[in-house]
Tab-separated table of C-alpha atoms in Angstrom:
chain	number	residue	atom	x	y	z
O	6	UNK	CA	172.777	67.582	120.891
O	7	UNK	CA	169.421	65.851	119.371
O	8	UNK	CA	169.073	62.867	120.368
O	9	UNK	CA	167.750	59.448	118.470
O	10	UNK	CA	165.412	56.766	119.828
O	11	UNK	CA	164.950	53.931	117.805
O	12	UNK	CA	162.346	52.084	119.882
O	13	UNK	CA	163.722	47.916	119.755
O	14	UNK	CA	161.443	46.829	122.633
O	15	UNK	CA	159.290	48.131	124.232
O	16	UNK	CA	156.886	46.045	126.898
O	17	UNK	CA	157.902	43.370	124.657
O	18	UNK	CA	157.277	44.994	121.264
O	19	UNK	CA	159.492	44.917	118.363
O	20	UNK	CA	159.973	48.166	116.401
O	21	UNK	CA	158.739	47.253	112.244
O	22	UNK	CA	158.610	44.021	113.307
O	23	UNK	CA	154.911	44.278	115.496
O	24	UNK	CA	151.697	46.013	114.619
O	25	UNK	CA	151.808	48.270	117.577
O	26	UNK	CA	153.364	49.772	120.402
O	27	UNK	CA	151.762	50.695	123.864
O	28	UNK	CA	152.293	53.042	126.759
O	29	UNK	CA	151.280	52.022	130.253
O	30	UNK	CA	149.601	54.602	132.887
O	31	UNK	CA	153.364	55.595	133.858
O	32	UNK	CA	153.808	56.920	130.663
O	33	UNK	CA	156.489	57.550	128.067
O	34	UNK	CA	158.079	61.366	128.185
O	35	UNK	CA	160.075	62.598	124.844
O	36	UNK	CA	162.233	65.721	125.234
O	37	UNK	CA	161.965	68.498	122.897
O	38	UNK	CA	164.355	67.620	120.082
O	39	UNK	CA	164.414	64.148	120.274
O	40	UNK	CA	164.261	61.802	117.379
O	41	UNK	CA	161.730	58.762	118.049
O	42	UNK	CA	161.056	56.144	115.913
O	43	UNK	CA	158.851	53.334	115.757
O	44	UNK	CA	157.290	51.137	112.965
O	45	UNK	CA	158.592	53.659	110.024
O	46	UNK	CA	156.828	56.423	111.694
O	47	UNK	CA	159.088	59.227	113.333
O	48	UNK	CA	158.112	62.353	115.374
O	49	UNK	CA	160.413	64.973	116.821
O	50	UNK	CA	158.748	67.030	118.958
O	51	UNK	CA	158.936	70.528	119.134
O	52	UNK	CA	158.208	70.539	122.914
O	53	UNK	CA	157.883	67.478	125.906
O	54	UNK	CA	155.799	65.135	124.523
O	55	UNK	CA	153.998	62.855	127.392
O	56	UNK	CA	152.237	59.679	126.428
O	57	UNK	CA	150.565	57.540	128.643
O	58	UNK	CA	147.876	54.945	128.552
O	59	UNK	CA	147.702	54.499	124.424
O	60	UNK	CA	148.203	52.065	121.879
O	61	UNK	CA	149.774	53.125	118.585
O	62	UNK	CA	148.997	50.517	116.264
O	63	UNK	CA	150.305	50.185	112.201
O	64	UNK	CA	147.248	49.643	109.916
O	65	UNK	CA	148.273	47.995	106.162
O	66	UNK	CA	144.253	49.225	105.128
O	67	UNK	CA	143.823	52.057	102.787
O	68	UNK	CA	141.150	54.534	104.217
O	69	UNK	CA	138.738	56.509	101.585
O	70	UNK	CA	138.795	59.883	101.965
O	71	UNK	CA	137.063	62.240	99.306
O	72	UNK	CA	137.661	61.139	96.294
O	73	UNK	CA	140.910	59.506	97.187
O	74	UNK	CA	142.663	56.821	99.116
O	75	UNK	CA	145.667	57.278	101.350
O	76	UNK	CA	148.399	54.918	100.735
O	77	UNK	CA	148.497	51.538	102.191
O	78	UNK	CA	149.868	52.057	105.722
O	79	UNK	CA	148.197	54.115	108.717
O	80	UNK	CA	149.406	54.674	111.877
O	81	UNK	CA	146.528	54.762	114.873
O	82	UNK	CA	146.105	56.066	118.752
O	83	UNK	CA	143.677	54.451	120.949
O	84	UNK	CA	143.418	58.118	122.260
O	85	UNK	CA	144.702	61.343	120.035
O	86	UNK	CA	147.885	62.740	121.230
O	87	UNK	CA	148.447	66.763	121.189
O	88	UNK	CA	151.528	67.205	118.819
O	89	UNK	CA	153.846	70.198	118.145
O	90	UNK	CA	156.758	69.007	115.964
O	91	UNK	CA	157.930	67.239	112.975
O	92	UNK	CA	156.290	64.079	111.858
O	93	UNK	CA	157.176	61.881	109.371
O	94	UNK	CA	156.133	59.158	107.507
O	95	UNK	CA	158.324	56.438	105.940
O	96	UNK	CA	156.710	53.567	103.357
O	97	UNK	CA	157.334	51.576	101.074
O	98	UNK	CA	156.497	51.782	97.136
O	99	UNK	CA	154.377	49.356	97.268
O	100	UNK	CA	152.030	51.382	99.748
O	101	UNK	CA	151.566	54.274	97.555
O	102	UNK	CA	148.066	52.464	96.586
O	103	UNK	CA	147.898	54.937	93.131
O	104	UNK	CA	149.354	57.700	94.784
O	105	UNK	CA	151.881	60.178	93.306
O	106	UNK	CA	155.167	59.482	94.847
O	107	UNK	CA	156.486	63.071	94.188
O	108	UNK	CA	153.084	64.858	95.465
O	109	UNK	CA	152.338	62.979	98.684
O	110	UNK	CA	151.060	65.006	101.555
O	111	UNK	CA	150.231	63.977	104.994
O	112	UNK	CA	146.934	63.449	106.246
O	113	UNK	CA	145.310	63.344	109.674
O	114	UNK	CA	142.165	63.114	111.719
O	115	UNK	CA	141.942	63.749	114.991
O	116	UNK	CA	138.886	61.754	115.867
O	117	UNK	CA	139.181	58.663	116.599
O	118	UNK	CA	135.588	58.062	115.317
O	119	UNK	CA	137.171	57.793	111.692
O	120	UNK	CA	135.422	61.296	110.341
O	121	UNK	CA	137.470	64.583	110.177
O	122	UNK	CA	140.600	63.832	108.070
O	123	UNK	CA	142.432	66.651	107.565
O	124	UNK	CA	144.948	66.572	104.777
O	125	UNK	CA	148.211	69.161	105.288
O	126	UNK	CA	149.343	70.719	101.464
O	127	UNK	CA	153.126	71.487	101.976
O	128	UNK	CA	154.349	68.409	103.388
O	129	UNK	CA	157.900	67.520	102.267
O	130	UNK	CA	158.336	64.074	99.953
O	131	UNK	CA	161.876	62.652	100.530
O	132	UNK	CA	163.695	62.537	97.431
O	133	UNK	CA	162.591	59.968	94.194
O	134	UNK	CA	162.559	56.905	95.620
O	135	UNK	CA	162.994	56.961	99.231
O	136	UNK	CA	159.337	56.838	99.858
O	137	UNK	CA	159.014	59.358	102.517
O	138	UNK	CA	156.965	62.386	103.407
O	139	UNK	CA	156.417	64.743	106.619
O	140	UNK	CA	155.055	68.084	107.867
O	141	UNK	CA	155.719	70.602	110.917
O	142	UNK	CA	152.813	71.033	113.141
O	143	UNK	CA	152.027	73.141	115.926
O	144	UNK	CA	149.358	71.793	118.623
O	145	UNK	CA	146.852	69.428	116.629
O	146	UNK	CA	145.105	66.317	117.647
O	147	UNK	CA	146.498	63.014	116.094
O	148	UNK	CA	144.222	59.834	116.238
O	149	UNK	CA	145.292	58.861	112.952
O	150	UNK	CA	147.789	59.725	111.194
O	151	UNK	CA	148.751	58.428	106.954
O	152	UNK	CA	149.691	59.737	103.404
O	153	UNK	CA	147.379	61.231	100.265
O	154	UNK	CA	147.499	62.966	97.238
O	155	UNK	CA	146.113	66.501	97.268
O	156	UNK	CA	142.511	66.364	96.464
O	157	UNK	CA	140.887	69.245	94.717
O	158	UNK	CA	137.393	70.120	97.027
O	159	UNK	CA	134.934	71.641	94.464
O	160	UNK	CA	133.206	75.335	95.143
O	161	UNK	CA	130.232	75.843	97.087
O	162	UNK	CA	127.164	76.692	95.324
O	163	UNK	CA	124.756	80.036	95.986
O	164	UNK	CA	122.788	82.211	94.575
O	165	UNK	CA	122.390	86.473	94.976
O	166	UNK	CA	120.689	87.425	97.941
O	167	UNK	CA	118.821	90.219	99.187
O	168	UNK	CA	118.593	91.844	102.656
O	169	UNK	CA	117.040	95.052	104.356
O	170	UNK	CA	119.673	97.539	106.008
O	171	UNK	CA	116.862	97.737	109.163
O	172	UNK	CA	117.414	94.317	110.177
O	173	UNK	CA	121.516	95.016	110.341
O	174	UNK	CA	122.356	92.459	108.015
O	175	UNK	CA	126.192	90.383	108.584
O	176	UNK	CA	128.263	87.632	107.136
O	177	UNK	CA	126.402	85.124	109.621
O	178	UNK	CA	123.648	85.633	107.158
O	179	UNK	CA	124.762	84.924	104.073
O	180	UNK	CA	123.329	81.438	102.428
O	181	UNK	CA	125.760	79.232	100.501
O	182	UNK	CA	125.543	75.259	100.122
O	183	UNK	CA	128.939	73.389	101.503
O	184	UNK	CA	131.065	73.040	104.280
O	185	UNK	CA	133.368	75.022	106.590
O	186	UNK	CA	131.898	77.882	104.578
O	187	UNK	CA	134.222	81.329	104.466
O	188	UNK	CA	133.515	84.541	103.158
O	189	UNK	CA	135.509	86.951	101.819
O	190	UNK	CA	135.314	90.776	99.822
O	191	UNK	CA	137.943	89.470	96.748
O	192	UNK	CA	138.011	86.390	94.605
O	193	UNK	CA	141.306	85.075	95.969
O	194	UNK	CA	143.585	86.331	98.709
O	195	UNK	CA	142.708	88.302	101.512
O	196	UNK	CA	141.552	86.756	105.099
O	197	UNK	CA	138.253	85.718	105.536
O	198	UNK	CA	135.794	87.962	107.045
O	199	UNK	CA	134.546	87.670	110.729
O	200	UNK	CA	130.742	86.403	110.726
O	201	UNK	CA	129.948	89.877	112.052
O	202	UNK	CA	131.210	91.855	109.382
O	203	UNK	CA	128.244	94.342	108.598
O	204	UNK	CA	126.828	93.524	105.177
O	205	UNK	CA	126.837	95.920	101.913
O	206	UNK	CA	125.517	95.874	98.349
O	207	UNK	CA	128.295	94.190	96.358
O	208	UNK	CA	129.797	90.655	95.324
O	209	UNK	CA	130.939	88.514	98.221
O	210	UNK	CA	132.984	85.356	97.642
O	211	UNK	CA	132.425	82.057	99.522
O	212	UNK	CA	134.950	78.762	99.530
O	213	UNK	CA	134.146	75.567	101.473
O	214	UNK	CA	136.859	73.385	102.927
O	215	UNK	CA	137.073	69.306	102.915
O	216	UNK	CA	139.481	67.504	104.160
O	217	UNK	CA	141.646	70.801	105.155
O	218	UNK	CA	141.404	71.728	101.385
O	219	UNK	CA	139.980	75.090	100.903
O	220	UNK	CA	138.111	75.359	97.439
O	221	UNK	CA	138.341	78.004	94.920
O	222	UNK	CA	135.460	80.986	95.488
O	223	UNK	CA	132.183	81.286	94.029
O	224	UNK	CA	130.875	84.504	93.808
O	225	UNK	CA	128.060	85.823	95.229
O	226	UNK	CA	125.709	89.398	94.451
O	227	UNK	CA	124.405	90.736	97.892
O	228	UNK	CA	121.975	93.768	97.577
O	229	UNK	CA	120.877	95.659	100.991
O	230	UNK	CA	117.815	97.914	100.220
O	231	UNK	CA	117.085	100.668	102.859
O	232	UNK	CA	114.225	99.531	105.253
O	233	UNK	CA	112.023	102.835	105.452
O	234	UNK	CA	110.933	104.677	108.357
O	235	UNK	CA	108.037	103.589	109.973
O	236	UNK	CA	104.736	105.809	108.896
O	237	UNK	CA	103.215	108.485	110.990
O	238	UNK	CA	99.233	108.366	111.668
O	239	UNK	CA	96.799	110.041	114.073
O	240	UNK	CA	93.759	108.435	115.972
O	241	UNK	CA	91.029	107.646	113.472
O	242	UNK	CA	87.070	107.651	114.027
O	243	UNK	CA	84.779	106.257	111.508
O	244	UNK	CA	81.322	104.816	111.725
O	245	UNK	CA	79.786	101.488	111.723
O	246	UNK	CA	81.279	99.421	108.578
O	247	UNK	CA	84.287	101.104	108.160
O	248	UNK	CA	86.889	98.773	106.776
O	249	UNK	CA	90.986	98.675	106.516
O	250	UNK	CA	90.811	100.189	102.675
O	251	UNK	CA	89.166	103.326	104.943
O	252	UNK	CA	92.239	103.899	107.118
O	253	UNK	CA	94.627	106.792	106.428
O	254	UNK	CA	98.641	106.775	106.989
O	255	UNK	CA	101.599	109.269	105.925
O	256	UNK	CA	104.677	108.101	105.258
O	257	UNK	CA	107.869	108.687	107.851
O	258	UNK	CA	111.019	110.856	106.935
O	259	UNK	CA	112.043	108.535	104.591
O	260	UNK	CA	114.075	107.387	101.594
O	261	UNK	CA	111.161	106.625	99.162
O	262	UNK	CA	111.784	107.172	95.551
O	263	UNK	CA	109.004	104.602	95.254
O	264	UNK	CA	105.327	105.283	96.610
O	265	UNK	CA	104.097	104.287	100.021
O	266	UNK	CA	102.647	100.871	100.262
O	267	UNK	CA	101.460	99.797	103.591
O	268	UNK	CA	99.902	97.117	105.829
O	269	UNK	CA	97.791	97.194	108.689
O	270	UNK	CA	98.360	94.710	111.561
O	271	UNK	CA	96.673	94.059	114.978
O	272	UNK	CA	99.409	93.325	117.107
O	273	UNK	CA	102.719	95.441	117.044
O	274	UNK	CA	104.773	92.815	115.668
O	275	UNK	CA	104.239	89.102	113.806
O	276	UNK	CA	101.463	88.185	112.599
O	277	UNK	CA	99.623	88.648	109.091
O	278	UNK	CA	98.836	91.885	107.288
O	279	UNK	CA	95.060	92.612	107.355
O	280	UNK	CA	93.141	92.241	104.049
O	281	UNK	CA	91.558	95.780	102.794
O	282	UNK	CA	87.908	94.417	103.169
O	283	UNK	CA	88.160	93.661	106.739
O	284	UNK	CA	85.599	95.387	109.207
O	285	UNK	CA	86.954	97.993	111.513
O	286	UNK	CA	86.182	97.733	115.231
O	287	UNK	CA	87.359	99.729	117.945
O	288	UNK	CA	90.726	99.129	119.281
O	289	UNK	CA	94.739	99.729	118.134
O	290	UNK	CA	95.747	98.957	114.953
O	291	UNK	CA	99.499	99.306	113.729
O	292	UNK	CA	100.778	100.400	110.222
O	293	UNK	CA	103.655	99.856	108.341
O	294	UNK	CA	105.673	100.659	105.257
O	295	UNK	CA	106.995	98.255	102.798
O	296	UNK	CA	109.161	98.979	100.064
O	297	UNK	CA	110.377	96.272	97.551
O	298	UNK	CA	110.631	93.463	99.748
O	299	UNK	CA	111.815	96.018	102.865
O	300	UNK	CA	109.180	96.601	105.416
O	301	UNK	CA	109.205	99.192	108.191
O	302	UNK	CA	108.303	98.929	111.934
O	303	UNK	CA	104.961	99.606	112.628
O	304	UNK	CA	102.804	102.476	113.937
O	305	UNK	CA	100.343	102.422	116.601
O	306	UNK	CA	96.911	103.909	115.291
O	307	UNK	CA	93.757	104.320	117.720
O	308	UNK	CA	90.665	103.535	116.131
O	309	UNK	CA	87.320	104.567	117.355
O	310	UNK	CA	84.082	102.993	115.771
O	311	UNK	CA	80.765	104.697	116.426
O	312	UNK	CA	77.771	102.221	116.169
O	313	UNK	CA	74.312	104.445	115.935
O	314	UNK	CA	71.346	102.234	116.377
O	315	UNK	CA	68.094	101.930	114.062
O	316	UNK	CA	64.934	104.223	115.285
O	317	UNK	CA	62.076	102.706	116.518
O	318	UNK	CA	58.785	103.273	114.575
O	319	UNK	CA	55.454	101.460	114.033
O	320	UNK	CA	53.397	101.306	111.168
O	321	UNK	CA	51.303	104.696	110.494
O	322	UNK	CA	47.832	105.588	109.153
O	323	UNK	CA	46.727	109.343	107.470
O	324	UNK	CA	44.298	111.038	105.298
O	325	UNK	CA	45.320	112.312	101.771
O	326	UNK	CA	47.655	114.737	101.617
O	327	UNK	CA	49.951	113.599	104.218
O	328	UNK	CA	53.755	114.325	103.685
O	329	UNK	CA	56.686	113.069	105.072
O	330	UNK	CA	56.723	115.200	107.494
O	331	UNK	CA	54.100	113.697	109.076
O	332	UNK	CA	55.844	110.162	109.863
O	333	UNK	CA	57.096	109.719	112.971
O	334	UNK	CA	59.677	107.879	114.643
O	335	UNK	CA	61.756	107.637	118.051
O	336	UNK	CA	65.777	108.727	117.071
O	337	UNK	CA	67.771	111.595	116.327
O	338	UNK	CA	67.987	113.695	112.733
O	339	UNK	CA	65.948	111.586	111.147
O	340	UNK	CA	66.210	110.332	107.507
O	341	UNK	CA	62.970	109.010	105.442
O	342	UNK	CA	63.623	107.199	102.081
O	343	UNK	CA	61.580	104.947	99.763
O	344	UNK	CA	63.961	102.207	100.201
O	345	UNK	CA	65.626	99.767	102.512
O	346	UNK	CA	69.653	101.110	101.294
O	347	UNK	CA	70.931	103.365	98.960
O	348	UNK	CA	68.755	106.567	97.485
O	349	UNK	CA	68.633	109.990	98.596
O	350	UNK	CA	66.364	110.832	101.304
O	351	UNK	CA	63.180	112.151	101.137
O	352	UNK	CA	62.579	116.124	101.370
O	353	UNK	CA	59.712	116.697	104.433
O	354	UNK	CA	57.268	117.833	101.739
O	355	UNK	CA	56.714	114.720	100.048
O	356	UNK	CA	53.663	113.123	99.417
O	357	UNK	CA	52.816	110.044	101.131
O	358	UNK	CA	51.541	107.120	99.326
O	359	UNK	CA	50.560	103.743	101.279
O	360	UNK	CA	53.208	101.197	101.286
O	361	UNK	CA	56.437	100.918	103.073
O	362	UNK	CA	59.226	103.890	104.098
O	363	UNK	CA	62.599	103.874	105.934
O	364	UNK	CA	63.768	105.615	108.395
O	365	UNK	CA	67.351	106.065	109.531
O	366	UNK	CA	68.966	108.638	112.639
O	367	UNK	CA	72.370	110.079	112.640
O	368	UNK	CA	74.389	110.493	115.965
O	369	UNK	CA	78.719	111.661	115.599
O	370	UNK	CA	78.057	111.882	111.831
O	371	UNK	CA	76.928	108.603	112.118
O	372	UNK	CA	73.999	107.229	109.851
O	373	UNK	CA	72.206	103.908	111.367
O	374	UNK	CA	70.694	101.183	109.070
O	375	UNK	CA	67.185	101.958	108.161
O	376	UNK	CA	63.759	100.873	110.129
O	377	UNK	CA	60.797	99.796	107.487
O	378	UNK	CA	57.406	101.787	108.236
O	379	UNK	CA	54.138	101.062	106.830
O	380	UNK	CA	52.422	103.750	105.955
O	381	UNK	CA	48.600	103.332	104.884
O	382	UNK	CA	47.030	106.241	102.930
O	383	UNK	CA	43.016	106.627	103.735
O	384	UNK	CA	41.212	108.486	100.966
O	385	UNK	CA	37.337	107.229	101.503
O	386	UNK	CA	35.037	110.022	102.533
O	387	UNK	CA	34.154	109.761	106.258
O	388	UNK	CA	30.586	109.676	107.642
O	389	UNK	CA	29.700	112.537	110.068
O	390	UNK	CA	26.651	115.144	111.067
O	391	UNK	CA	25.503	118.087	109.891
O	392	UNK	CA	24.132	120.882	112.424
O	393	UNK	CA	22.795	124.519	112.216
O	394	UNK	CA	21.954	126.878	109.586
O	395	UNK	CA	22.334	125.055	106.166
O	396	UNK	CA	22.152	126.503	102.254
O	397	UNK	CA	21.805	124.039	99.590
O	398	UNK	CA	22.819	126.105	96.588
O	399	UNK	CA	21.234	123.859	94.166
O	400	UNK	CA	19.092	120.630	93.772
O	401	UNK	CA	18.840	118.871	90.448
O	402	UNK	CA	18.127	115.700	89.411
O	403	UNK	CA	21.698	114.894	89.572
O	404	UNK	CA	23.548	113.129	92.303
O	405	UNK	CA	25.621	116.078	93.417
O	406	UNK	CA	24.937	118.291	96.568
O	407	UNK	CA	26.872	121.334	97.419
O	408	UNK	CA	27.144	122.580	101.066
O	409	UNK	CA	27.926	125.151	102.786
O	410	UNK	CA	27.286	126.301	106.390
O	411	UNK	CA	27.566	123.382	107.701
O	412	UNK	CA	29.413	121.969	110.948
C-alpha cells in the first residue's frame, strides 16, 4: 500500500509554512512508492531515495532561462539529489509569472552553479485551475528544480562542406554553429548518427539543443571527392641550374578524369609546396598529386645535381691566320664561343680575331659556365736574317723586293 508523508516538522521546520527543509548527516531514507511532500513540492520515488546532509530551500524568484521565465516559485538543493520517480510541482496562479497554465512543463538543472536548465516537454498540467504540473524521471541530477513554458530553440546555422575520401572523413567533422549539435541522414525522425559514422556525398541534417529542447534541422550538402593515388617517379639527374619546373612525375593508378597537377615538397609530409623557379640541389624531394582541393601522399624522388666547373685558361697571343683550334685551355670537351652565354659554339676552323673568347667543358652531359680568354692577333711583319744563295728577281725604282732562296 503507498504510503503518504506530509512532512509537518521536521528539525523544527514547518511544511508551506518555512522556506526550507534540511537533512542532517544521518539522513532521511524514502521507500520506493512513497508519497512525500513538502512546501507544495511532492516526489514519489521510483526506488529508495537517501538524503543526507542538504538543504531544500523554496525560492519565490523567477529565473531567466532562454527566452523565458519559469514561474514564480523554485525549489533548491544545497547538493543535487539523483532522482528516479515522479515529481511534481504544485503553485499557485499567481506564480505562473506569464506562463501558460495549460502548457506548463517542468524544468531542471542539475548544477548547482545556476547554468544547465533542462526543460522536460511531456510533463502533465493538473486540470484548469489546480495549478499543478509533474514529470516521470529516471536517474537525473536535481539542484533545482521549477516550471516553464516550452521554448522553441532556433536551428543551427552551416554551410556545405567539402572533404577528401583519403583523409576518412566522419560525423566528428562536420562544422555547424550551435550547441549540443546532432547529426542525422533525414530531415526529421530517425536517431542521430554516432560521431564516427563514415562520411558520404549527400545532405546531412544538424539540430542543436537548449535547454533540453532539440531544434528543428538545417540541412547541410557534404561532398567527398576521391583523394588520388600518390604519383610514381624515378631518380632524376640534371645539371647545374636545374630547377623544380625541370622535374618529371607520372601519375599513380588513379581516378583522374581531370589532369595531373602536382607539387614538389622537401620533407615527406607538412610543409609548403616548392615554387617552379626554385634551384635544384642534390638530395630527396617528394611529389604529390592534387586534384580539386584533394591532394595525394607524396613520392620520394632522388635527385642528383652534377656541378662541372669552368676551365682554366690565360690570355693567348698568335700570328694571322690562327683558328680556334689553336686556343687552348685546361678542361674536358671543350666549347669556344664569341660570348659570355647563349650562342652556338664556334666550329675549330674559325678565324681568330683579337679580343675576347669563351670557353666552356662538359663532364655527365654537363656544360660549365664559360671562362673569358683574350686572344691578341699579331699581323706586323717580323724582323729576321737572310743567309745563303739569294735571287732578286727584279729591282726597280719601286719599293717592292721579291725573294726567293732565302733562309
Amino acid at each position: 500500500m503507498k504510503k503518504t508523508i506530509t512532512i509537518i516538522t521536521l528539525l523544527g521546520i514547518l511544511n508551506y509554512c518555512k522556506a526550507q527543509v534540511a537533512v542532517g548527516s544521518t539522513g532521511m531514507n524514502i521507500k520506493s512508492g512513497t508519497v512525500l511532500g513538502t512546501q507544495g513540492l511532492v516526489l514519489t520515488p521510483s526506488s529508495d531515495l537517501t538524503i543526507a546532509n542538504n538543504t531544500q530551500s523554496l525560492s519565490a524568484t523567477a529565473t531567466t532561462i532562454g527566452s523565458g521565465q519559469t514561474i514564480s516559485r523554485s525549489y533548491n538543493f544545497t547538493s543535487p539529489i539523483n532522482y528516479s520517480g515522479t515529481l511534481k510541482i504544485n503553485y499557485a496562479s499567481g506564480e505562473l509569472n506569464g506562463n501558460t497554465e495549460g502548457t506548463l512543463q517542468l524544468v531542471y538543472n542539475p548544477l548547482t552553479s545556476g547554468s544547465g536548465w533542462i526543460i522536460t516537454p511531456g510533463s502533465t498540467q493538473g486540470s484548469t485551475g489546480t495549478y499543478s504540473v509533474s514529470n516521470t524521471f529516471s536517474a537525473i541530477n536535481i539542484a533545482s528544480i521549477s516550471g516553464i513554458n516550452l521554448l522553441t530553440t532556433t536551428p543551427p546555422t552551416a554551410s556545405a562542406q567539402t572533404f577528401c575520401s583519403g583523409s576518412a572523413p566522419t560525423v566528428a567533422n562536420l562544422v555547424a554553429t550551435g550547441t549540443s549539435l546532432q547529426w542525422y541522414t533525414a530531415s526529421a525522425g530517425g536517431s542521430a548518427l554516432a560521431a564516427s559514422t563514415t562520411l558520404n556525398s549527400g545532405t546531412y541534417y544538424v539540430s542543436q539543443t537548449l535547454y533540453g529542447i532539440e531544434s528543428t534541422r538545417t540541412s547541410v550538402v557534404v561532398t567527398v571527392s576521391t583523394t588520388p593515388f600518390a604519383p610514381t617517379a624515378s631518380a632524376q639527374t640534371f645539371c647545374n641550374g636545374a630547377t623544380v619546373a625541370n622535374l618529371v612525375a607520372t601519375p599513380g593508378f588513379a581516378r583522374l578524369a581531370p589532369p595531373a597537377s602536382y607539387k614538389w615538397y622537401t620533407t615527406s609530409s607538412g610543409g609548403s609546396a616548392l615554387s617552379t623557379a626554385t634551384t635544384l640541389s642534390t638530395g630527396t624531394y617528394y611529389v604529390s598529386n592534387t586534384i580539386g582541393s584533394c591532394e595525394s601522399t607524396r613520392t620520394a624522388v632522388s635527385v642528383t645535381v652534377n656541378t662541372t666547373s669552368a676551365p682554366t685558361a690565360s690570355a693567348q697571343t698568335f700570328c694571322s691566320g690562327a683558328t680556334v683550334s689553336d686556343l687552348v685551355a685546361t678542361g674536358t670537351s671543350l666549347k669556344w664561343y664569341a660570348s659570355s652565354t647563349g650562342g652556338s659554339a664556334l666550329a675549330i676552323s674559325t678565324a681568330l680575331n683579337s679580343g675576347t673568347y669563351y670557353v666552356s667543358q662538359t663532364l655527365n652531359s654537363c656544360e660549365s659556365d664559360r671562362t673569358s680568354v683574350v686572344v691578341t692577333l699579331d699581323t706586323h711583319a717580323v724582323a729576321g736574317t737572310i743567309s745563303g744563295e739569294t735571287t732578286v728577281s727584279s729591282v726597280t725604282n719601286s719599293t717592292t723586293l721579291n725573294l726567293s732562296g732565302y733562309t
